[in-house]
Coordinates of N, CA, C and O in Angstrom, one line a residue:
M1107 N 15.5 17.9 -12.1 CA 16.9 17.8 -12.4 C 17.7 17.9 -11.1 O 17.4 18.8 -10.3
R1108 N 18.6 17.0 -10.9 CA 19.4 17.0 -9.7 C 20.6 17.9 -9.8 O 21.3 17.9 -10.9
P1109 N 20.9 18.6 -8.8 CA 22.1 19.5 -8.8 C 23.4 18.6 -9.0 O 23.4 17.4 -8.6
A1110 N 24.4 19.1 -9.5 CA 25.6 18.3 -9.9 C 26.4 17.9 -8.6 O 27.0 16.9 -8.7
N1111 N 26.3 18.6 -7.5 CA 27.1 18.2 -6.3 C 26.3 17.2 -5.4 O 26.9 16.8 -4.4
V1112 N 25.1 16.8 -5.7 CA 24.4 15.8 -4.9 C 24.5 14.5 -5.5 O 24.1 14.3 -6.7
Q1113 N 25.0 13.5 -4.7 CA 25.1 12.1 -5.2 C 23.9 11.3 -4.6 O 23.4 11.6 -3.5
P1114 N 23.4 10.4 -5.4 CA 22.3 9.6 -4.9 C 22.8 8.7 -3.7 O 23.9 8.2 -3.7
S1115 N 22.0 8.6 -2.7 CA 22.4 7.8 -1.5 C 21.4 6.7 -1.3 O 20.2 6.9 -1.5
F1116 N 21.9 5.5 -1.1 CA 21.1 4.3 -0.9 C 21.0 4.2 0.6 O 22.0 3.8 1.3
T1117 N 19.9 4.5 1.2 CA 19.8 4.5 2.6 C 18.6 3.6 3.1 O 17.7 3.4 2.3
R1118 N 18.7 3.1 4.3 CA 17.6 2.4 4.9 C 17.6 3.0 6.3 O 18.5 2.9 7.1
R1119 N 16.5 3.7 6.6 CA 16.2 4.4 7.8 C 17.4 5.4 8.1 O 18.0 5.4 9.2
N1120 N 17.7 6.1 7.1 CA 18.7 7.2 7.2 C 20.1 6.7 7.5 O 21.0 7.4 8.0
R1121 N 20.4 5.4 7.2 CA 21.7 4.8 7.3 C 22.2 4.4 5.9 O 21.4 3.8 5.2
P1122 N 23.4 4.7 5.5 CA 23.9 4.2 4.2 C 24.0 2.7 4.2 O 24.5 2.1 5.2
L1123 N 23.5 2.1 3.2 CA 23.6 0.6 3.1 C 25.0 0.1 2.8 O 25.4 -0.9 3.2
F1124 N 25.7 0.9 2.0 CA 27.0 0.5 1.5 C 28.2 1.4 2.0 O 29.2 1.6 1.4
S1125 N 28.0 1.9 3.2 CA 29.0 2.8 3.7 C 30.4 2.2 3.9 O 31.4 2.9 3.8
S1126 N 30.4 0.9 4.3 CA 31.7 0.3 4.6 C 32.4 -0.2 3.4 O 33.6 -0.5 3.4
L1127 N 31.7 -0.2 2.3 CA 32.3 -0.7 1.1 C 33.0 0.5 0.3 O 32.3 1.5 0.1
G1128 N 34.2 0.3 0.1 CA 34.9 1.4 -0.7 C 34.6 1.2 -2.2 O 33.8 0.4 -2.6
S1129 N 35.2 2.1 -2.9 CA 34.9 2.0 -4.4 C 35.4 0.7 -5.0 O 34.9 0.3 -6.0
G1130 N 36.5 0.1 -4.5 CA 37.0 -1.1 -5.1 C 36.9 -2.3 -4.2 O 37.7 -3.2 -4.2
A1131 N 35.9 -2.3 -3.3 CA 35.7 -3.4 -2.4 C 35.2 -4.6 -3.1 O 34.5 -4.6 -4.0
V1132 N 35.7 -5.8 -2.6 CA 35.3 -7.1 -3.1 C 34.7 -7.9 -1.9 O 35.3 -8.0 -0.9
L1133 N 33.5 -8.3 -2.1 CA 32.9 -9.1 -1.1 C 33.3 -10.6 -1.2 O 33.4 -11.1 -2.3
E1134 N 33.7 -11.2 -0.1 CA 34.1 -12.6 -0.1 C 32.9 -13.4 0.3 O 32.0 -13.0 1.1
K1135 N 32.9 -14.6 -0.2 CA 31.9 -15.6 0.1 C 32.0 -16.0 1.6 O 33.1 -16.2 2.1
P1136 N 30.9 -16.0 2.3 CA 31.0 -16.4 3.8 C 31.5 -17.8 3.9 O 31.2 -18.7 3.1
K1137 N 32.3 -18.0 4.9 CA 32.9 -19.3 5.2 C 31.8 -20.2 5.9 O 31.2 -19.8 6.9
T1138 N 31.6 -21.3 5.3 CA 30.6 -22.3 5.9 C 31.3 -23.6 6.1 O 32.2 -24.0 5.3
S1139 N 30.8 -24.3 7.0 CA 31.3 -25.7 7.3 C 30.5 -26.7 6.5 O 29.3 -26.6 6.4
T1140 N 31.2 -27.6 5.8 CA 30.5 -28.6 5.1 C 30.1 -29.7 6.0 O 29.2 -30.5 5.6
K1141 N 30.6 -29.8 7.1 CA 30.3 -30.9 8.1 C 29.1 -30.4 8.9 O 29.2 -29.6 9.8
K1142 N 27.9 -31.0 8.6 CA 26.7 -30.5 9.3 C 26.6 -31.0 10.7 O 26.3 -30.2 11.6
T1143 N 26.8 -32.2 11.0 CA 26.7 -32.7 12.4 C 28.0 -33.5 12.7 O 28.6 -34.1 11.9
T1144 N 28.3 -33.4 14.0 CA 29.4 -34.3 14.4 C 28.9 -35.6 14.9 O 27.7 -35.7 15.1
E1145 N 29.8 -36.5 15.3 CA 29.3 -37.8 15.8 C 28.6 -37.6 17.1 O 27.6 -38.2 17.4
N1146 N 29.1 -36.7 18.0 CA 28.5 -36.5 19.3 C 27.1 -35.9 19.1 O 26.2 -36.3 19.8
S1147 N 26.9 -34.9 18.3 CA 25.5 -34.3 18.1 C 24.6 -35.3 17.5 O 23.4 -35.3 17.8
A1148 N 25.1 -36.1 16.5 CA 24.2 -37.1 15.9 C 23.8 -38.2 16.9 O 22.7 -38.6 17.0
K1149 N 24.8 -38.5 17.8 CA 24.5 -39.5 18.9 C 23.5 -38.9 19.9 O 22.6 -39.6 20.4
D1150 N 23.6 -37.6 20.2 CA 22.7 -36.9 21.1 C 21.3 -36.8 20.6 O 20.4 -36.8 21.3
S1151 N 21.2 -36.6 19.3 CA 19.8 -36.4 18.7 C 19.1 -37.7 18.4 O 17.9 -37.7 18.2
A1152 N 19.8 -38.9 18.5 CA 19.1 -40.1 18.2 C 18.3 -40.5 19.4 O 18.5 -40.1 20.5
G1153 N 17.2 -41.3 19.1 CA 16.3 -41.7 20.2 C 15.1 -40.9 20.4 O 14.8 -40.0 19.6
E1154 N 14.4 -41.2 21.4 CA 13.2 -40.4 21.7 C 13.4 -39.3 22.7 O 14.3 -39.4 23.6
W1155 N 12.6 -38.3 22.5 CA 12.7 -37.1 23.4 C 11.3 -36.8 23.9 O 10.3 -36.9 23.2
Q1156 N 11.2 -36.4 25.2 CA 10.0 -35.9 25.8 C 9.9 -34.4 25.8 O 10.9 -33.7 26.0
V1157 N 8.7 -33.9 25.4 CA 8.5 -32.5 25.5 C 7.6 -32.3 26.7 O 6.5 -33.0 26.8
R1158 N 8.0 -31.5 27.6 CA 7.2 -31.3 28.9 C 6.7 -29.9 29.0 O 7.4 -28.9 28.6
L1159 N 5.5 -29.7 29.5 CA 4.9 -28.5 29.7 C 4.9 -28.2 31.2 O 4.5 -29.1 32.0
Y1160 N 5.2 -26.9 31.6 CA 5.2 -26.5 33.0 C 4.1 -25.5 33.2 O 3.7 -24.8 32.3
N1161 N 3.5 -25.6 34.4 CA 2.5 -24.6 34.8 C 3.1 -23.2 34.9 O 4.2 -23.1 35.4
D1162 N 2.4 -22.2 34.5 CA 2.9 -20.9 34.6 C 1.7 -20.0 35.0 O 0.6 -20.2 34.5
P1163 N 1.9 -19.0 35.8 CA 0.7 -18.1 36.2 C 0.4 -17.1 35.1 O -0.6 -16.3 35.4
V1164 N 1.1 -17.0 34.0 CA 0.9 -15.9 33.1 C -0.2 -16.3 32.0 O -1.1 -15.5 31.8
N1165 N -0.2 -17.5 31.5 CA -1.1 -17.8 30.4 C -2.4 -18.4 30.9 O -2.4 -19.2 31.9
K1166 N -3.5 -18.1 30.2 CA -4.8 -18.7 30.6 C -4.8 -20.2 30.1 O -4.2 -20.5 29.1
R1167 N -5.6 -21.0 30.9 CA -5.6 -22.4 30.5 C -6.2 -22.7 29.1 O -5.7 -23.6 28.5
E1168 N -7.1 -21.9 28.7 CA -7.7 -22.1 27.4 C -6.7 -21.8 26.3 O -6.6 -22.5 25.3
F1169 N -5.8 -20.8 26.5 CA -4.8 -20.5 25.6 C -3.8 -21.6 25.5 O -3.3 -22.0 24.4
V1170 N -3.4 -22.2 26.6 CA -2.4 -23.3 26.7 C -3.0 -24.5 25.9 O -2.3 -25.1 25.1
A1171 N -4.3 -24.8 26.2 CA -4.9 -25.9 25.5 C -5.0 -25.7 24.0 O -4.7 -26.6 23.2
R1172 N -5.3 -24.5 23.6 CA -5.4 -24.2 22.1 C -4.0 -24.3 21.5 O -3.9 -24.8 20.4
C1173 N -2.9 -23.8 22.2 CA -1.6 -23.9 21.6 C -1.2 -25.4 21.4 O -0.6 -25.8 20.4
L1174 N -1.5 -26.2 22.4 CA -1.2 -27.7 22.3 C -2.0 -28.3 21.1 O -1.4 -29.1 20.4
M1175 N -3.2 -27.9 20.9 CA -4.0 -28.4 19.8 C -3.4 -28.0 18.4 O -3.2 -28.8 17.5
E1176 N -3.0 -26.7 18.3 CA -2.6 -26.1 17.1 C -1.1 -26.5 16.7 O -0.8 -26.8 15.6
V1177 N -0.3 -26.5 17.7 CA 1.1 -26.8 17.5 C 1.4 -28.3 17.4 O 2.1 -28.8 16.5
C1178 N 0.9 -29.1 18.4 CA 1.2 -30.5 18.6 C 0.2 -31.4 17.9 O 0.5 -32.6 17.8
G1179 N -0.9 -30.9 17.5 CA -1.9 -31.7 16.8 C -2.7 -32.6 17.7 O -3.2 -33.6 17.2
V1180 N -2.7 -32.4 19.0 CA -3.5 -33.3 19.9 C -4.9 -32.8 19.8 O -5.2 -31.7 19.5
N1181 N -5.9 -33.7 20.1 CA -7.3 -33.4 20.1 C -7.6 -32.5 21.4 O -6.8 -32.4 22.3
D1182 N -8.8 -32.0 21.4 CA -9.1 -31.1 22.5 C -9.2 -31.7 23.8 O -8.8 -31.1 24.8
G1183 N -9.6 -33.0 23.9 CA -9.7 -33.7 25.2 C -8.3 -33.9 25.7 O -8.0 -33.7 26.9
A1184 N -7.3 -34.3 24.9 CA -6.0 -34.6 25.3 C -5.3 -33.3 25.7 O -4.5 -33.2 26.6
A1185 N -5.5 -32.2 24.9 CA -4.9 -30.9 25.2 C -5.4 -30.4 26.6 O -4.6 -29.9 27.4
F1186 N -6.7 -30.6 26.9 CA -7.2 -30.1 28.1 C -6.6 -31.0 29.3 O -6.3 -30.5 30.3
Q1187 N -6.5 -32.3 29.1 CA -5.9 -33.2 30.1 C -4.4 -32.8 30.4 O -4.0 -32.8 31.5
I1188 N -3.7 -32.6 29.3 CA -2.2 -32.2 29.5 C -2.1 -30.9 30.2 O -1.4 -30.8 31.2
M1189 N -3.0 -29.9 29.8 CA -2.9 -28.6 30.5 C -3.3 -28.7 31.9 O -2.7 -28.1 32.8
M1190 N -4.4 -29.5 32.3 CA -4.8 -29.6 33.7 C -3.8 -30.4 34.5 O -3.5 -30.0 35.6
N1191 N -3.1 -31.4 33.9 CA -2.1 -32.1 34.6 C -0.9 -31.2 35.0 O -0.4 -31.2 36.1
A1192 N -0.5 -30.3 34.0 CA 0.5 -29.3 34.3 C 0.1 -28.3 35.3 O 0.8 -27.9 36.2
H1193 N -1.2 -27.9 35.2 CA -1.7 -26.9 36.2 C -1.8 -27.5 37.6 O -1.4 -26.8 38.6
Q1194 N -2.2 -28.7 37.8 CA -2.3 -29.3 39.1 C -1.0 -29.8 39.7 O -0.8 -29.8 40.9
N1195 N -0.2 -30.4 38.8 CA 1.0 -31.1 39.3 C 2.3 -30.3 39.0 O 3.4 -30.7 39.4
G1196 N 2.2 -29.2 38.3 CA 3.4 -28.4 38.0 C 4.1 -28.7 36.7 O 4.7 -27.8 36.1
A1197 N 3.9 -29.9 36.2 CA 4.5 -30.3 34.9 C 3.7 -31.4 34.3 O 3.1 -32.2 35.0
A1198 N 3.7 -31.5 33.0 CA 3.1 -32.6 32.3 C 3.9 -33.0 31.0 O 4.4 -32.1 30.4
V1199 N 3.9 -34.2 30.7 CA 4.5 -34.7 29.4 C 3.5 -34.5 28.3 O 2.4 -35.1 28.4
I1200 N 3.9 -33.8 27.3 CA 3.1 -33.6 26.1 C 3.1 -34.8 25.3 O 2.1 -35.3 24.8
G1201 N 4.4 -35.4 25.1 CA 4.5 -36.6 24.3 C 6.0 -36.9 24.1 O 6.9 -36.2 24.5
R1202 N 6.2 -38.1 23.5 CA 7.5 -38.5 23.1 C 7.7 -38.5 21.6 O 6.8 -39.0 20.9
Y1203 N 8.8 -37.9 21.1 CA 8.9 -37.7 19.7 C 10.4 -37.9 19.3 O 11.3 -37.9 20.2
D1204 N 10.6 -38.1 18.0 CA 12.0 -38.0 17.6 C 12.6 -36.6 17.7 O 11.8 -35.7 18.0
F1205 N 13.9 -36.5 17.6 CA 14.5 -35.2 18.0 C 14.0 -34.0 17.2 O 13.7 -33.0 17.7
E1206 N 13.8 -34.2 15.9 CA 13.4 -33.1 15.0 C 12.0 -32.6 15.4 O 11.8 -31.4 15.5
R1207 N 11.1 -33.5 15.6 CA 9.7 -33.1 15.9 C 9.7 -32.5 17.3 O 9.0 -31.6 17.5
A1208 N 10.4 -33.1 18.3 CA 10.4 -32.6 19.6 C 11.0 -31.2 19.6 O 10.4 -30.3 20.3
E1209 N 12.0 -30.9 18.9 CA 12.6 -29.6 18.8 C 11.6 -28.6 18.1 O 11.5 -27.5 18.6
L1210 N 10.9 -29.0 17.1 CA 9.9 -28.2 16.5 C 8.8 -27.8 17.5 O 8.4 -26.6 17.6
Y1211 N 8.3 -28.8 18.2 CA 7.2 -28.5 19.1 C 7.7 -27.6 20.3 O 7.1 -26.7 20.7
Y1212 N 8.9 -27.9 20.7 CA 9.5 -27.1 21.8 C 9.7 -25.7 21.4 O 9.2 -24.8 22.1
T1213 N 10.2 -25.4 20.3 CA 10.4 -24.0 19.9 C 9.1 -23.3 19.5 O 8.9 -22.1 19.9
S1214 N 8.2 -24.0 18.9 CA 6.9 -23.4 18.6 C 6.1 -23.1 19.9 O 5.5 -22.0 20.0
L1215 N 6.1 -24.0 20.8 CA 5.4 -23.7 22.1 C 6.1 -22.6 22.9 O 5.4 -21.7 23.4
R1216 N 7.4 -22.6 22.9 CA 8.1 -21.5 23.6 C 7.9 -20.2 22.9 O 7.7 -19.2 23.6
D1217 N 7.8 -20.2 21.6 CA 7.6 -18.9 20.9 C 6.2 -18.4 21.2 O 5.9 -17.2 21.0
N1218 N 5.2 -19.3 21.5 CA 3.9 -18.8 21.9 C 3.8 -18.4 23.4 O 2.8 -18.1 23.9
G1219 N 4.9 -18.5 24.1 CA 5.0 -18.0 25.5 C 4.8 -19.0 26.5 O 4.7 -18.7 27.7
L1220 N 4.8 -20.3 26.1 CA 4.6 -21.4 27.1 C 5.9 -21.8 27.7 O 7.0 -21.7 27.0
T1221 N 5.9 -22.3 28.9 CA 7.1 -22.8 29.6 C 7.2 -24.3 29.3 O 6.4 -25.1 29.8
V1222 N 8.2 -24.6 28.5 CA 8.4 -26.0 28.1 C 9.8 -26.4 28.1 O 10.7 -25.5 28.1
D1223 N 10.1 -27.7 28.1 CA 11.5 -28.1 27.9 C 11.4 -29.5 27.2 O 10.3 -30.0 26.9
M1224 N 12.6 -29.9 26.7 CA 12.6 -31.3 26.1 C 13.8 -32.0 26.7 O 14.9 -31.5 26.9
V1225 N 13.6 -33.3 27.0 CA 14.6 -34.1 27.6 C 14.7 -35.4 26.9 O 13.6 -35.9 26.4
K1226 N 15.8 -36.0 26.8 CA 16.0 -37.3 26.2 C 15.5 -38.4 27.1 O 15.7 -38.4 28.3
V1227 N 14.7 -39.3 26.5 CA 14.1 -40.4 27.2 C 15.2 -41.4 27.5 O 16.0 -41.8 26.6
G1228 N 15.3 -41.8 28.8 CA 16.3 -42.8 29.1 C 17.6 -42.3 29.4 O 18.6 -43.0 29.5
D1229 N 17.7 -40.9 29.4 CA 19.0 -40.3 29.6 C 19.3 -40.3 31.1 O 18.6 -39.8 31.9
S1230 N 20.4 -41.0 31.5 CA 20.7 -41.2 32.9 C 21.7 -40.1 33.4 O 22.2 -40.3 34.5
D1231 N 22.0 -39.1 32.6 CA 23.0 -38.1 33.0 C 22.5 -37.3 34.1 O 21.6 -36.5 34.2

């Protein structure tokens, strides 16, 4: 049986979950934009993009090749060749992709600790 003066507290790691909400608080729906892309961002994402791998002294060559095989789906020979090209020359092109796929590969490889970037093909800026 709970004493009369103790109120139940909803906590997460000793912090009240609803401390900022008063007894009569009303939550408002978050404001969202219905316009997903602007003309400029749609124009920027059109076309082909290169994903490039840079040599880094942190990751082992076998790990880099394995990441290329698992993330980008290249075979083991191509992954080894890309990795060695980056190791010997400082950078190597993994491939050319549409924007969404290039962004997926870029973020996945970066999240695995590899040094990569993506550039638009034919971009003269």
